[in-house]
Short mmCIF file of C-alpha atoms in Angstrom, two decimals:
data_model
loop_
_atom_site.label_atom_id
_atom_site.label_comp_id
_atom_site.label_asym_id
_atom_site.label_seq_id
_atom_site.Cartn_x
_atom_site.Cartn_y
_atom_site.Cartn_z
CA MET A 199 -62.25 -33.71 -36.84
CA ASN A 200 -59.89 -35.51 -34.54
CA TYR A 201 -56.44 -34.53 -35.76
CA ILE A 202 -53.33 -36.07 -34.26
CA ALA A 203 -50.99 -33.79 -36.14
CA GLU A 204 -51.54 -30.49 -37.91
CA ILE A 205 -48.99 -29.14 -40.33
CA VAL A 206 -49.69 -25.52 -41.21
CA ASP A 207 -47.67 -23.81 -43.94
CA VAL A 208 -44.38 -25.38 -42.91
CA TRP A 209 -41.14 -24.17 -44.51
CA LYS A 210 -37.71 -25.49 -43.68
CA LYS A 211 -34.47 -23.92 -44.78
CA PHE A 212 -30.97 -25.32 -44.46
CA PRO A 213 -27.98 -23.02 -44.79
CA LEU A 214 -25.90 -24.20 -47.72
CA ARG A 215 -22.62 -22.61 -46.87
CA ARG A 216 -19.23 -24.12 -47.26
CA GLU A 217 -17.15 -24.99 -44.21
CA ARG A 218 -16.83 -21.97 -42.06
CA PRO A 219 -13.45 -20.32 -42.77
CA GLY A 220 -10.85 -20.70 -40.05
CA PHE A 221 -8.51 -18.04 -38.80
CA LYS A 222 -5.81 -18.86 -41.36
CA GLU A 223 -8.16 -18.51 -44.32
CA PHE A 224 -9.54 -15.36 -42.79
CA VAL A 225 -6.15 -13.67 -42.67
CA VAL A 226 -5.06 -14.88 -46.11
CA ASN A 227 -8.29 -13.87 -47.82
CA LEU A 228 -9.00 -10.74 -45.84
CA PRO A 229 -9.85 -8.56 -48.87
CA LYS A 230 -12.42 -11.07 -50.10
CA PHE A 231 -14.27 -11.12 -46.81
CA VAL A 232 -14.87 -7.41 -46.95
CA LYS A 233 -17.45 -7.88 -49.68
CA ARG A 234 -19.65 -10.59 -48.21
CA LYS A 235 -21.43 -12.95 -50.48
CA PRO A 236 -25.09 -13.52 -49.75
CA ASN A 237 -25.76 -16.75 -47.88
CA CYS A 238 -27.01 -19.61 -50.00
CA ASN A 239 -29.96 -21.49 -48.62
CA PHE A 240 -31.64 -24.71 -49.50
CA TRP A 241 -35.37 -24.87 -48.95
CA ALA A 242 -36.09 -28.50 -48.10
CA LEU A 243 -39.78 -27.88 -47.51
CA LYS A 244 -41.79 -25.15 -49.17
CA GLY A 245 -45.12 -24.56 -47.53
CA LEU A 246 -46.58 -27.90 -46.53
CA ASN A 247 -50.16 -28.11 -45.35
CA PHE A 248 -51.84 -31.27 -44.20
CA ASN A 249 -53.47 -32.94 -41.24
CA VAL A 250 -53.14 -36.41 -39.87
CA THR A 251 -56.34 -38.00 -38.61
CA LYS A 252 -56.44 -40.30 -35.62
CA GLY A 253 -56.00 -43.91 -36.62
CA GLU A 254 -54.99 -43.40 -40.22
CA CYS A 255 -51.86 -44.62 -41.94
CA LEU A 256 -50.35 -41.91 -44.06
CA GLY A 257 -47.74 -42.82 -46.63
CA ILE A 258 -45.21 -40.33 -47.91
CA ILE A 259 -43.49 -41.03 -51.22
CA GLY A 260 -41.19 -39.05 -53.44
CA LYS A 261 -37.74 -39.00 -54.95
CA ASN A 262 -34.55 -38.78 -52.92
CA GLY A 263 -34.17 -35.25 -51.63
CA ALA A 264 -37.86 -34.45 -51.85
CA GLY A 265 -37.97 -33.61 -48.15
CA LYS A 266 -39.46 -36.80 -46.75
CA SER A 267 -36.96 -37.38 -43.97
CA THR A 268 -36.87 -33.68 -43.10
CA LEU A 269 -40.62 -33.85 -42.68
CA LEU A 270 -40.33 -36.82 -40.33
CA SER A 271 -37.68 -35.05 -38.23
CA LEU A 272 -39.92 -31.99 -38.00
CA LEU A 273 -42.84 -34.13 -36.86
CA LEU A 274 -40.60 -35.85 -34.33
CA GLY A 275 -39.52 -32.47 -33.03
CA THR A 276 -35.77 -32.90 -33.31
CA ILE A 277 -35.64 -29.97 -35.75
CA TYR A 278 -37.76 -26.86 -35.89
CA PRO A 279 -39.54 -25.35 -38.92
CA THR A 280 -38.13 -22.09 -40.28
CA ARG A 281 -41.68 -20.84 -40.81
CA GLY A 282 -45.07 -22.28 -40.06
CA ASP A 283 -46.41 -24.42 -37.30
CA ILE A 284 -46.52 -28.08 -36.40
CA LYS A 285 -48.83 -29.38 -33.72
CA VAL A 286 -48.54 -32.96 -32.60
CA SER A 287 -50.86 -34.05 -29.81
CA GLN A 288 -49.57 -37.55 -29.19
CA LYS A 289 -46.56 -39.39 -27.94
CA ILE A 290 -44.36 -40.20 -30.93
CA THR A 291 -42.52 -43.44 -31.45
CA PRO A 292 -39.89 -43.08 -34.15
CA LEU A 293 -38.65 -46.02 -36.20
CA LEU A 294 -36.10 -43.91 -38.01
CA ASP A 295 -32.62 -44.84 -37.00
CA LEU A 296 -32.94 -47.90 -34.80
CA GLY A 297 -30.76 -48.02 -31.73
CA ALA A 298 -29.91 -44.31 -31.68
CA GLY A 299 -29.89 -44.23 -27.89
CA PHE A 300 -27.89 -47.42 -27.44
CA HIS A 301 -24.60 -47.32 -25.65
CA PRO A 302 -22.22 -50.11 -26.68
CA ASP A 303 -20.83 -50.57 -23.16
CA LEU A 304 -24.23 -51.12 -21.57
CA THR A 305 -25.84 -54.55 -21.51
CA GLY A 306 -28.95 -55.30 -23.54
CA ARG A 307 -31.07 -55.02 -20.40
CA GLU A 308 -29.64 -51.60 -19.48
CA ASN A 309 -30.14 -50.39 -23.02
CA ILE A 310 -33.76 -51.56 -23.01
CA LEU A 311 -34.38 -49.58 -19.84
CA ILE A 312 -32.86 -46.33 -21.01
CA ASN A 313 -34.33 -46.52 -24.52
CA GLY A 314 -37.76 -47.49 -23.27
CA VAL A 315 -37.79 -44.37 -21.11
CA LEU A 316 -36.45 -42.26 -23.99
CA LEU A 317 -39.35 -43.55 -26.11
CA GLY A 318 -41.94 -42.43 -23.60
CA LEU A 319 -42.41 -45.07 -20.91
CA THR A 320 -41.68 -44.72 -17.22
CA ARG A 321 -39.04 -46.91 -15.63
CA ASP A 322 -41.64 -49.17 -14.00
CA GLU A 323 -43.49 -49.62 -17.28
CA VAL A 324 -40.30 -50.70 -19.02
CA LEU A 325 -39.50 -53.15 -16.23
CA GLU A 326 -42.97 -54.68 -16.61
CA ARG A 327 -42.37 -55.28 -20.30
CA MET A 328 -38.73 -56.26 -20.01
CA GLU A 329 -39.26 -60.01 -20.43
CA ASP A 330 -41.68 -59.55 -23.37
CA ILE A 331 -39.17 -57.34 -25.15
CA ILE A 332 -36.34 -59.80 -24.57
CA ALA A 333 -38.49 -62.71 -25.73
CA PHE A 334 -39.62 -60.90 -28.88
CA SER A 335 -36.10 -59.84 -29.81
CA GLU A 336 -34.86 -63.47 -29.59
CA ILE A 337 -31.59 -62.20 -28.10
CA GLY A 338 -31.62 -64.95 -25.49
CA GLU A 339 -28.71 -65.20 -23.09
CA PHE A 340 -26.85 -62.33 -24.78
CA ILE A 341 -29.17 -59.89 -23.03
CA ASP A 342 -26.83 -59.51 -20.07
CA ILE A 343 -23.74 -58.94 -22.19
CA PRO A 344 -22.57 -55.48 -23.36
CA SER A 345 -24.24 -54.52 -26.63
CA ARG A 346 -20.94 -53.89 -28.37
CA THR A 347 -20.60 -57.66 -28.75
CA TYR A 348 -23.91 -57.93 -30.64
CA SER A 349 -24.08 -58.57 -34.34
CA SER A 350 -25.73 -55.79 -36.32
CA GLY A 351 -28.82 -57.97 -36.70
CA MET A 352 -29.14 -58.48 -32.96
CA TYR A 353 -28.73 -54.75 -32.42
CA LEU A 354 -31.57 -53.94 -34.81
CA ARG A 355 -33.80 -56.71 -33.46
CA LEU A 356 -33.46 -55.42 -29.93
CA ALA A 357 -34.04 -51.80 -30.94
CA PHE A 358 -37.08 -52.78 -32.99
CA SER A 359 -38.55 -54.83 -30.14
CA ILE A 360 -38.24 -51.91 -27.72
CA ALA A 361 -40.06 -49.59 -30.11
CA VAL A 362 -42.89 -52.05 -30.70
CA PHE A 363 -43.47 -52.62 -26.99
CA THR A 364 -43.65 -48.96 -25.96
CA ASP A 365 -47.37 -48.57 -26.74
CA PRO A 366 -46.92 -46.43 -29.84
CA LYS A 367 -49.62 -43.82 -30.32
CA LEU A 368 -48.10 -42.17 -33.37
CA LEU A 369 -45.56 -44.17 -35.32
CA LEU A 370 -43.04 -42.52 -37.60
CA ILE A 371 -41.49 -45.01 -39.96
CA ASP A 372 -38.62 -44.36 -42.34
CA GLU A 373 -38.32 -47.38 -44.61
CA ILE A 374 -38.09 -49.77 -41.69
CA LEU A 375 -40.88 -52.32 -41.82
CA GLY A 376 -38.92 -55.29 -40.67
CA VAL A 377 -35.38 -56.07 -39.56
CA GLY A 378 -33.08 -59.04 -39.32
CA ASP A 379 -33.06 -62.32 -41.22
CA GLU A 380 -36.00 -63.63 -43.25
CA ASN A 381 -37.81 -65.12 -40.27
CA PHE A 382 -37.43 -62.13 -38.03
CA LYS A 383 -38.22 -59.74 -40.86
CA LYS A 384 -41.55 -61.43 -41.33
CA LYS A 385 -42.27 -61.56 -37.61
CA SER A 386 -41.35 -57.91 -37.08
CA SER A 387 -43.21 -56.53 -40.06
CA ASP A 388 -46.26 -58.62 -39.06
CA ALA A 389 -46.11 -57.09 -35.58
CA LEU A 390 -45.84 -53.62 -37.06
CA ILE A 391 -48.66 -54.10 -39.54
CA GLN A 392 -50.80 -55.48 -36.75
CA LEU A 393 -50.20 -52.28 -34.81
CA ILE A 394 -51.01 -50.12 -37.81
CA LYS A 395 -54.16 -52.05 -38.70
CA GLY A 396 -55.11 -52.01 -35.03
CA GLY A 397 -55.52 -48.26 -35.21
CA VAL A 398 -52.14 -46.78 -34.32
CA THR A 399 -51.73 -43.58 -36.30
CA THR A 400 -48.79 -44.00 -38.62
CA ILE A 401 -46.76 -41.80 -40.89
CA MET A 402 -44.61 -43.88 -43.16
CA VAL A 403 -41.93 -42.88 -45.60
CA SER A 404 -41.13 -45.59 -48.08
CA HIS A 405 -39.80 -46.37 -51.52
CA ASP A 406 -41.44 -49.75 -51.35
CA LEU A 407 -44.54 -48.74 -53.29
CA LYS A 408 -46.10 -52.17 -53.03
CA SER A 409 -46.23 -52.03 -49.23
CA VAL A 410 -47.36 -48.42 -49.36
CA LYS A 411 -50.34 -49.45 -51.45
CA GLU A 412 -51.10 -52.36 -49.13
CA ILE A 413 -50.74 -50.65 -45.79
CA CYS A 414 -51.55 -46.97 -46.21
CA ASP A 415 -54.99 -45.35 -46.19
CA ARG A 416 -53.76 -42.16 -47.81
CA VAL A 417 -50.59 -41.14 -49.61
CA ILE A 418 -48.81 -37.84 -50.05
CA TRP A 419 -46.38 -37.43 -52.92
CA LEU A 420 -43.70 -34.92 -52.08
CA ASN A 421 -41.78 -33.31 -54.88
CA GLY A 422 -39.13 -30.65 -54.37
CA GLY A 423 -40.44 -29.80 -50.91
CA LYS A 424 -44.05 -29.39 -51.99
CA VAL A 425 -47.09 -31.64 -52.01
CA GLU A 426 -47.47 -32.81 -55.60
CA ALA A 427 -50.50 -35.00 -55.03
CA THR A 428 -52.45 -36.48 -52.16
CA GLY A 429 -55.25 -39.00 -51.82
CA GLU A 430 -56.02 -42.66 -52.52
CA PRO A 431 -52.84 -44.78 -52.42
CA ASP A 432 -53.46 -46.46 -55.81
CA LYS A 433 -54.02 -43.19 -57.62
CA VAL A 434 -51.16 -41.26 -56.05
CA VAL A 435 -48.69 -44.10 -56.55
CA GLU A 436 -49.78 -44.37 -60.17
CA ALA A 437 -49.39 -40.63 -60.69
CA TYR A 438 -45.99 -40.75 -59.04
CA LEU A 439 -44.80 -43.57 -61.26
CA LYS A 440 -45.99 -41.70 -64.33
CA GLY A 441 -44.35 -38.55 -63.03
CA VAL A 442 -40.94 -40.14 -62.70
CA GLY A 443 -41.27 -42.03 -65.97
CA MET A 444 -41.30 -45.45 -64.35
CA TYR A 445 -44.86 -46.43 -65.06
CA ASN A 446 -44.25 -48.60 -68.09
CA ILE A 447 -41.38 -50.45 -66.53
CA THR A 448 -43.36 -51.56 -63.48
CA ALA A 449 -46.49 -52.21 -65.50
CA ASN A 450 -44.64 -54.72 -67.56
CA MET B 301 -47.69 -40.00 0.42
CA PRO B 302 -45.23 -37.11 0.35
CA PHE B 303 -45.10 -36.60 -3.38
CA ILE B 304 -47.51 -37.52 -6.13
CA PHE B 305 -46.14 -36.78 -9.55
CA ASP B 306 -48.10 -37.02 -12.75
CA ARG B 307 -46.86 -39.63 -15.19
CA GLU B 308 -44.88 -37.30 -17.42
CA THR B 309 -42.97 -35.76 -14.50
CA LYS B 310 -42.24 -39.21 -13.16
CA ARG B 311 -40.90 -40.23 -16.55
CA LYS B 312 -38.65 -37.17 -16.70
CA ILE B 313 -37.22 -37.97 -13.28
CA ASP B 314 -36.67 -41.58 -14.34
CA LEU B 315 -34.92 -40.39 -17.49
CA LEU B 316 -32.60 -38.05 -15.62
CA ARG B 317 -31.77 -40.77 -13.10
CA LEU B 318 -31.07 -43.30 -15.82
CA LEU B 319 -28.91 -40.90 -17.81
CA THR B 320 -26.93 -40.08 -14.68
CA ARG B 321 -26.51 -43.73 -13.86
CA LYS B 322 -25.42 -44.36 -17.41
CA GLU B 323 -22.76 -41.64 -17.09
CA ILE B 324 -21.38 -43.33 -14.00
CA THR B 325 -21.59 -46.92 -15.22
CA VAL B 326 -20.10 -46.14 -18.60
CA LYS B 327 -17.24 -44.26 -16.99
CA TYR B 328 -16.12 -47.20 -14.89
CA LYS B 329 -17.61 -50.01 -16.96
CA ARG B 330 -14.49 -51.78 -18.05
CA THR B 331 -12.37 -51.09 -15.01
CA PHE B 332 -11.65 -53.56 -12.23
CA LEU B 333 -12.13 -51.18 -9.29
CA GLY B 334 -15.19 -49.50 -10.77
CA ILE B 335 -16.91 -46.89 -8.61
CA LEU B 336 -14.19 -47.37 -5.98
CA TRP B 337 -12.11 -45.04 -8.15
CA SER B 338 -14.36 -42.20 -7.03
CA LEU B 339 -13.16 -42.82 -3.48
CA LEU B 340 -9.60 -43.75 -4.38
CA ASN B 341 -9.00 -40.62 -6.46
CA PRO B 342 -9.44 -38.10 -3.64
CA ILE B 343 -7.53 -40.34 -1.19
CA LEU B 344 -4.51 -40.54 -3.48
CA LEU B 345 -4.75 -36.83 -4.16
CA SER B 346 -4.73 -36.01 -0.44
CA LEU B 347 -1.76 -38.29 0.06
CA VAL B 348 0.34 -36.66 -2.61
CA LEU B 349 -0.60 -33.17 -1.43
CA PHE B 350 0.51 -34.17 2.05
CA ILE B 351 3.88 -35.23 0.72
CA ALA B 352 4.29 -32.11 -1.39
CA PHE B 353 3.16 -29.49 1.11
CA LYS B 354 3.88 -31.03 4.51
CA ILE B 355 7.05 -32.99 3.88
CA PHE B 356 8.74 -31.24 0.95
CA MET B 357 7.58 -27.64 1.06
CA ARG B 358 6.69 -27.48 4.78
CA ILE B 359 4.13 -24.71 4.42
CA GLN B 360 3.78 -22.79 7.68
CA MET B 361 0.01 -22.38 7.52
CA GLU B 362 -1.93 -24.36 10.07
CA ASN B 363 -3.76 -27.44 8.73
CA TYR B 364 -2.84 -26.49 5.19
CA ILE B 365 -3.85 -29.83 3.66
CA PHE B 366 -7.34 -29.61 5.17
CA PHE B 367 -7.52 -25.95 4.12
CA PHE B 368 -6.59 -26.83 0.55
CA LEU B 369 -8.78 -29.94 0.17
CA SER B 370 -11.87 -28.31 1.67
CA ALA B 371 -11.89 -25.99 -1.35
CA LEU B 372 -10.36 -28.35 -3.89
CA PHE B 373 -13.07 -31.03 -3.76
CA PRO B 374 -15.96 -28.63 -4.49
CA TRP B 375 -13.79 -27.02 -7.18
CA ASN B 376 -13.12 -30.39 -8.78
CA TRP B 377 -16.84 -31.05 -9.01
CA PHE B 378 -17.27 -27.74 -10.83
CA ALA B 379 -14.22 -28.08 -13.07
CA ALA B 380 -14.95 -31.66 -14.13
CA SER B 381 -18.57 -30.79 -14.92
CA VAL B 382 -17.57 -27.82 -17.05
CA THR B 383 -14.84 -29.71 -18.90
CA MET B 384 -17.06 -32.69 -19.61
CA SER B 385 -20.16 -30.80 -20.63
CA THR B 386 -18.40 -28.98 -23.48
CA SER B 387 -18.70 -32.17 -25.48
CA THR B 388 -22.05 -33.51 -24.20
CA LEU B 389 -24.10 -32.04 -27.05
CA ILE B 390 -21.67 -32.58 -29.91
CA GLY B 391 -20.87 -36.05 -28.58
CA ASN B 392 -24.49 -37.20 -28.66
CA VAL B 393 -25.45 -36.25 -32.20
CA ASN B 394 -27.31 -39.50 -32.78
CA LEU B 395 -29.49 -39.05 -29.75
CA ILE B 396 -30.21 -35.39 -30.46
CA LYS B 397 -31.15 -35.97 -34.08
CA ARG B 398 -33.12 -39.17 -33.67
CA VAL B 399 -34.87 -39.04 -30.32
CA ARG B 400 -37.02 -36.36 -28.83
CA PHE B 401 -36.20 -35.69 -25.20
CA PRO B 402 -35.16 -32.65 -23.17
CA ARG B 403 -31.66 -31.94 -24.44
CA HIS B 404 -30.58 -30.19 -21.28
CA PHE B 405 -30.82 -33.58 -19.56
CA LEU B 406 -27.54 -34.50 -21.25
CA VAL B 407 -25.84 -31.62 -19.46
CA LEU B 408 -27.70 -32.19 -16.20
CA SER B 409 -26.77 -35.86 -16.07
CA THR B 410 -23.09 -35.03 -16.54
CA ILE B 411 -23.25 -32.63 -13.61
CA MET B 412 -25.21 -35.09 -11.45
CA ALA B 413 -22.67 -37.81 -12.13
CA GLN B 414 -19.94 -35.46 -10.99
CA LEU B 415 -22.00 -34.60 -7.91
CA VAL B 416 -22.01 -38.29 -7.00
CA ASN B 417 -18.26 -38.19 -7.41
CA PHE B 418 -18.07 -35.21 -5.09
CA LEU B 419 -20.20 -36.97 -2.47
CA PHE B 420 -17.63 -39.75 -2.47
CA SER B 421 -14.98 -37.26 -1.36
CA LEU B 422 -17.06 -36.14 1.65
CA PRO B 423 -15.92 -39.07 3.84
CA ILE B 424 -12.38 -37.82 3.45
CA ILE B 425 -13.41 -34.30 4.43
CA ILE B 426 -15.24 -35.70 7.45
CA GLY B 427 -12.18 -37.74 8.40
CA LEU B 428 -9.98 -34.65 8.17
CA ALA B 429 -12.50 -32.68 10.23
CA TYR B 430 -12.17 -35.24 13.02
CA TYR B 431 -8.41 -35.37 12.69
CA TYR B 432 -7.87 -31.61 12.87
CA GLY B 433 -10.74 -30.66 15.16
CA ASN B 434 -13.94 -31.87 16.72
CA GLY B 435 -15.53 -33.20 13.57
CA PRO B 436 -18.72 -32.11 11.87
CA ASN B 437 -21.65 -30.79 13.91
CA ILE B 438 -25.36 -30.37 13.33
CA SER B 439 -24.99 -27.25 11.16
CA TRP B 440 -23.55 -29.39 8.35
CA PHE B 441 -26.99 -30.89 7.77
CA LEU B 442 -28.33 -27.49 6.83
CA THR B 443 -25.37 -25.82 5.17
CA VAL B 444 -23.97 -28.62 3.03
CA PRO B 445 -27.29 -29.17 1.16
CA ILE B 446 -27.68 -25.40 0.69
CA LEU B 447 -24.20 -25.12 -0.77
CA ILE B 448 -24.79 -28.13 -3.01
CA VAL B 449 -27.93 -26.48 -4.40
CA ILE B 450 -26.11 -23.17 -4.99
CA GLN B 451 -23.21 -24.88 -6.68
CA LEU B 452 -25.64 -26.94 -8.77
CA ALA B 453 -27.31 -23.75 -9.98
CA VAL B 454 -24.11 -21.99 -11.00
CA THR B 455 -22.65 -25.13 -12.58
CA ILE B 456 -25.83 -25.86 -14.53
CA GLY B 457 -25.95 -22.29 -15.83
CA ILE B 458 -22.35 -22.25 -17.01
CA CYS B 459 -22.42 -25.78 -18.43
CA LEU B 460 -25.66 -25.21 -20.38
CA ALA B 461 -24.21 -22.14 -22.06
CA ILE B 462 -20.85 -23.75 -22.79
CA ALA B 463 -22.29 -26.99 -24.17
CA MET B 464 -24.55 -25.07 -26.55
CA VAL B 465 -21.98 -22.48 -27.65
CA ASN B 466 -19.48 -25.24 -28.33
CA ALA B 467 -21.83 -26.72 -30.94
CA TYR B 468 -21.64 -23.48 -32.92
CA PHE B 469 -18.10 -22.47 -32.15
CA ARG B 470 -15.85 -25.45 -31.56
CA ASP B 471 -12.96 -23.34 -30.29
CA MET B 472 -14.94 -23.21 -27.05
CA GLU B 473 -13.50 -26.55 -26.01
CA TYR B 474 -9.96 -25.16 -26.10
CA ILE B 475 -10.96 -21.88 -24.50
CA ILE B 476 -12.48 -23.87 -21.64
CA GLY B 477 -9.35 -25.98 -21.30
CA VAL B 478 -7.22 -22.89 -20.70
CA GLY B 479 -9.97 -20.95 -18.95
CA ILE B 480 -10.54 -23.57 -16.28
CA SER B 481 -6.91 -23.67 -15.22
CA MET B 482 -6.79 -19.87 -15.20
CA LEU B 483 -9.91 -19.74 -13.09
CA PHE B 484 -8.36 -22.21 -10.67
CA TRP B 485 -5.58 -19.78 -9.80
CA MET B 486 -8.01 -16.85 -9.67
CA THR B 487 -10.20 -18.60 -7.09
CA PRO B 488 -9.15 -18.66 -3.43
CA ILE B 489 -8.36 -22.38 -3.34
CA ILE B 490 -4.66 -22.58 -2.55
CA TYR B 491 -4.72 -19.22 -0.77
CA PRO B 492 -7.30 -17.68 1.56
CA LEU B 493 -9.46 -14.78 0.42
CA ASN B 494 -8.06 -12.45 3.11
CA MET B 495 -4.58 -12.78 1.62
CA VAL B 496 -5.80 -11.00 -1.52
CA PRO B 497 -5.14 -7.24 -1.39
CA GLU B 498 -8.31 -5.35 -0.46
CA SER B 499 -8.47 -3.45 -3.76
CA TYR B 500 -8.57 -6.65 -5.84
CA ARG B 501 -11.29 -8.39 -3.86
CA THR B 502 -14.10 -6.66 -5.76
CA TYR B 503 -12.78 -8.23 -8.97
CA LEU B 504 -12.64 -11.62 -7.32
CA ALA B 505 -16.30 -11.23 -6.43
CA LEU B 506 -17.09 -11.39 -10.15
CA ASN B 507 -15.95 -14.99 -10.04
CA PRO B 508 -19.04 -16.91 -8.91
CA LEU B 509 -16.86 -19.49 -7.18
CA THR B 510 -14.97 -17.12 -4.91
CA TYR B 511 -17.58 -16.87 -2.18
CA LEU B 512 -18.94 -20.33 -2.81
CA VAL B 513 -15.56 -21.87 -2.10
CA THR B 514 -15.19 -19.61 0.94
CA ALA B 515 -18.52 -20.83 2.28
CA TRP B 516 -17.56 -24.48 1.71
CA ARG B 517 -14.36 -23.87 3.58
CA SER B 518 -15.96 -22.27 6.62
CA ILE B 519 -18.47 -25.08 7.09
CA PHE B 520 -15.88 -27.80 6.56
CA ILE B 521 -13.11 -26.34 8.69
CA SER B 522 -14.84 -24.31 11.40
CA ASN B 523 -18.42 -25.69 11.36
CA SER B 524 -19.67 -22.17 10.78
CA THR B 525 -22.25 -21.08 8.26
CA ASP B 526 -21.00 -17.97 6.48
CA TRP B 527 -24.35 -16.40 5.57
CA GLY B 528 -22.69 -13.42 3.91
CA ALA B 529 -20.76 -15.63 1.49
CA ILE B 530 -23.83 -17.80 0.95
CA GLY B 531 -25.92 -14.76 0.10
CA ILE B 532 -23.42 -13.43 -2.43
CA SER B 533 -22.91 -16.78 -4.12
CA LEU B 534 -26.65 -17.45 -4.20
CA GLY B 535 -27.18 -14.17 -6.00
CA SER B 536 -24.47 -14.73 -8.58
CA SER B 537 -25.46 -18.38 -9.10
CA LEU B 538 -29.01 -17.33 -9.98
CA VAL B 539 -27.68 -14.82 -12.51
CA PHE B 540 -25.50 -17.48 -14.12
CA LEU B 541 -28.35 -19.99 -14.12
CA LEU B 542 -30.71 -17.59 -15.87
CA LEU B 543 -28.08 -16.56 -18.44
CA GLY B 544 -27.29 -20.21 -19.12
CA ILE B 545 -30.93 -21.15 -19.64
CA LEU B 546 -31.39 -18.14 -21.92
CA VAL B 547 -28.39 -19.02 -24.12
CA PHE B 548 -29.41 -22.67 -24.23
CA GLN B 549 -32.94 -21.90 -25.34
CA ARG B 550 -32.01 -19.23 -27.83
CA LEU B 551 -29.30 -21.19 -29.62
CA GLY B 552 -31.12 -24.51 -29.21
CA LYS B 553 -33.58 -23.67 -31.96
CA ARG B 554 -30.95 -23.99 -34.65
CA LEU B 555 -28.87 -26.73 -33.06
CA ASP B 556 -29.81 -29.26 -35.74
CA GLU B 557 -28.22 -27.12 -38.45
CA VAL B 558 -24.78 -26.94 -36.87
CA ILE B 559 -24.35 -30.25 -35.13
#
């Protein structure tokens, strides 16, 4: 099989300690520190196993705190698993927190350049696409003005446009299907869906079960850091709704 | 074609260049004089030192201003890099958590931006070299790049370790604040190395900047390449570079939990 990503028995632990005591607390509570309490840990992921096939769109659903965003960060490589192994063999384009690499004092153009390179293009490749990105974002003449003057919508539109034009090979999406006002939201989600349907491998975390059913080829339901169910979108979404006691409400 | 890089290497170089340029642009973005400040700063500094040491204090040493500045400018490059890199990791949380890229580039770009700053002070050094002597000769073309590379290595090593440790232990920032000014007085910048009593010089050799600064001074002032000093500082800079990389890699694995 042609796997883009392989997740083998992945565990992720977060230390759950209170603020580290400062010097003052240390002196005041000296006797208490002699008998150390065991460290509390929170296991966000408990032994995940799955593969992502080239060209598929994998949906990940689950309650808040089920480990969905942790999983995306692990795939992206910004955090490391405590145990287990993650292999990703493609350039990743994250649509997690749009505009993370933006600097408010740089102009739109400068931000496009630096973020395009951060997302995996070379400088020349970004320059080639510069005009397309600007046109898609509909920023217009504001492109040569520092980004701190942008409205939040403009900020998101620009960040989204950069991501879409960087030739994504593996898209990681956290809830973001479209940004901006109604018109731009439609335009941007159309562009994204076109990419996904066009064969870009996608891993998508969403609470919007309707879009998950429409877009995804396969769905994983995460519950408490474990895979509860996996398979056909319709079946898994149905099982999930039953599992959280929401089935009747949406059915009506 | 002299160099053919594969695409990924080319992208990394582009990224480092852009991050460095960003450092510089952002620093001067909303000022009127902009990058001119990098030239103006050392000029004003030289002027005030001249007033303090030549007019007020009347130090007897020959060419004292040139002597002082020839060590001060390299020192400033080092000190500014160290001070600024303490906060490069904790100040870029968004980038570190949301984008995958080599994190050491944040530290490297800070140091490179300060290197550009240092290069802006070279014209003043060259001017002083003409004023007090015959001016630079051919040996500068060999020795200055060598010294830049050595200083880069030691600065990168120290800054990598400090930036990473500061994420875990935020007192580092304050330790560095005091430590840098202590190190300034413990480095032969305002005094020459041969003024230090013989028995203390071995301790001074533990400071990686002692011989580096001495080597800078001999090329700037007397056009001579002090191979002994270069050798010692090359050795210690490699040790610091390796230690820095080691600390950065070891602690980097759990950076996401503390930042």
